[in-house]
């Protein structure tokens, strides 16, 4: 009996141990997030413990950061000397352009024929080549014949047997035609009203010429008023306004399509009240064959002439590249408004520089100013001897 009791007690104890082990195993699986029948998940890694710096350590770190750093001494060696700096600050001086440097195309038109003549004997072919060269340069037939007749006479008197001598005689005759005692000065009398009118067809550089001359005159200390009397083109007045801002001149303009005569009248009144020295008048430039344009220019001239002696210049602006067509324009305008002189623009970009001779010889109008570039300083007074030397000179070696 006792033995049976002992056996039963052992069985109960063993069963209780088994139940305890199963319960502990289930608790471990639940803590690991595993479901029954699945393997246990690994435990998440334990984050390392971060030790916060103490207050003393934080203060020491801030003091180290805010401590003054050693000064870095820059290199104070001057880049330029005082003399060089003064030279850099000076306004650059722009030299007057040489016609020799700007008339290469006209010279090239003559150089082929003239260069081939040198060293040859004088014969009929020589005279034909001379004539052809001058016609190609747009000297024009009447002026070419006049020059060759004079050269033939001198060559006969001087017994010139070499064609090189003929080229020199042609150059002398060109100077004679251009330097025939004509007045090439742009007139402006101190203390008097001075008006320069500019006429010419559209596209020849009339407004730009006025702007450049205004810049030059202001640079000489004159007070200038620009009259935008081409009221048919708003762009012309706007362009003149830009030149006025750029040069320090004063602009007088009217509404688009307004009476040009009123603009001229207002400009002269403004010049008188403001004590200006010079009024530059831009005019319309529609086709020169239109009679209404010529009548309009005559009207403007009459308005200027109401002030006795005020109109000092009527300058016809011609594009040199138009050649003989420019001569036709000169005849038309000269008959209408009594032109006093010629402004020849774009002379550097054409081989037709001989138009200078044709204008002077056939019309007796002096070329007073020539444009040989884009800059203000490239609008220069015309010098006959320099012009002749430029178109007959040999090209300099590079």
PDB file of C-alpha atoms in Angstrom, residues 29 34 38 42 77 83 94 112 114 135 150 170 188 245 265 273 281 285 296 306 312 323 327 373 376 380:
ATOM      1  CA  UNK A  29       7.938  32.135 -27.558  1.00  0.00           C
ATOM      2  CA  UNK A  34       6.635  33.874 -32.524  1.00  0.00           C
ATOM      3  CA  UNK A  38       7.393  28.817 -35.957  1.00  0.00           C
ATOM      4  CA  UNK A  42      16.232  36.657 -32.797  1.00  0.00           C
ATOM      5  CA  UNK A  77      52.736  94.140 -52.646  1.00  0.00           C
ATOM      6  CA  UNK A  83      52.781 105.883 -62.339  1.00  0.00           C
ATOM      7  CA  UNK A  94      41.841 108.281 -79.821  1.00  0.00           C
ATOM      8  CA  UNK A 112      45.644  96.789-110.334  1.00  0.00           C
ATOM      9  CA  UNK A 114      48.311 101.529-112.027  1.00  0.00           C
ATOM     10  CA  UNK A 135      35.955 104.553-114.399  1.00  0.00           C
ATOM     11  CA  UNK A 150      45.300 117.471-118.666  1.00  0.00           C
ATOM     12  CA  UNK A 170      47.291 111.695-112.589  1.00  0.00           C
ATOM     13  CA  UNK A 188      29.797 128.529 -86.856  1.00  0.00           C
ATOM     14  CA  UNK A 245      21.363 111.585 -74.282  1.00  0.00           C
ATOM     15  CA  UNK A 265      11.014 126.965 -85.393  1.00  0.00           C
ATOM     16  CA  UNK A 273      16.398 130.965 -74.912  1.00  0.00           C
ATOM     17  CA  UNK A 281      18.470 119.960 -88.154  1.00  0.00           C
ATOM     18  CA  UNK A 285      14.691 111.801 -96.749  1.00  0.00           C
ATOM     19  CA  UNK A 296       9.297 120.814 -97.930  1.00  0.00           C
ATOM     20  CA  UNK A 306      13.773 134.299 -91.066  1.00  0.00           C
ATOM     21  CA  UNK A 312      25.508 128.588 -91.915  1.00  0.00           C
ATOM     22  CA  UNK A 323      28.668 105.839-106.708  1.00  0.00           C
ATOM     23  CA  UNK A 327      25.996 112.425-108.079  1.00  0.00           C
ATOM     24  CA  UNK A 373      34.358 103.991 -89.794  1.00  0.00           C
ATOM     25  CA  UNK A 376      32.560 109.169 -83.566  1.00  0.00           C
ATOM     26  CA  UNK A 380      36.800 113.429 -90.171  1.00  0.00           C
TER      27      UNK A 380
END
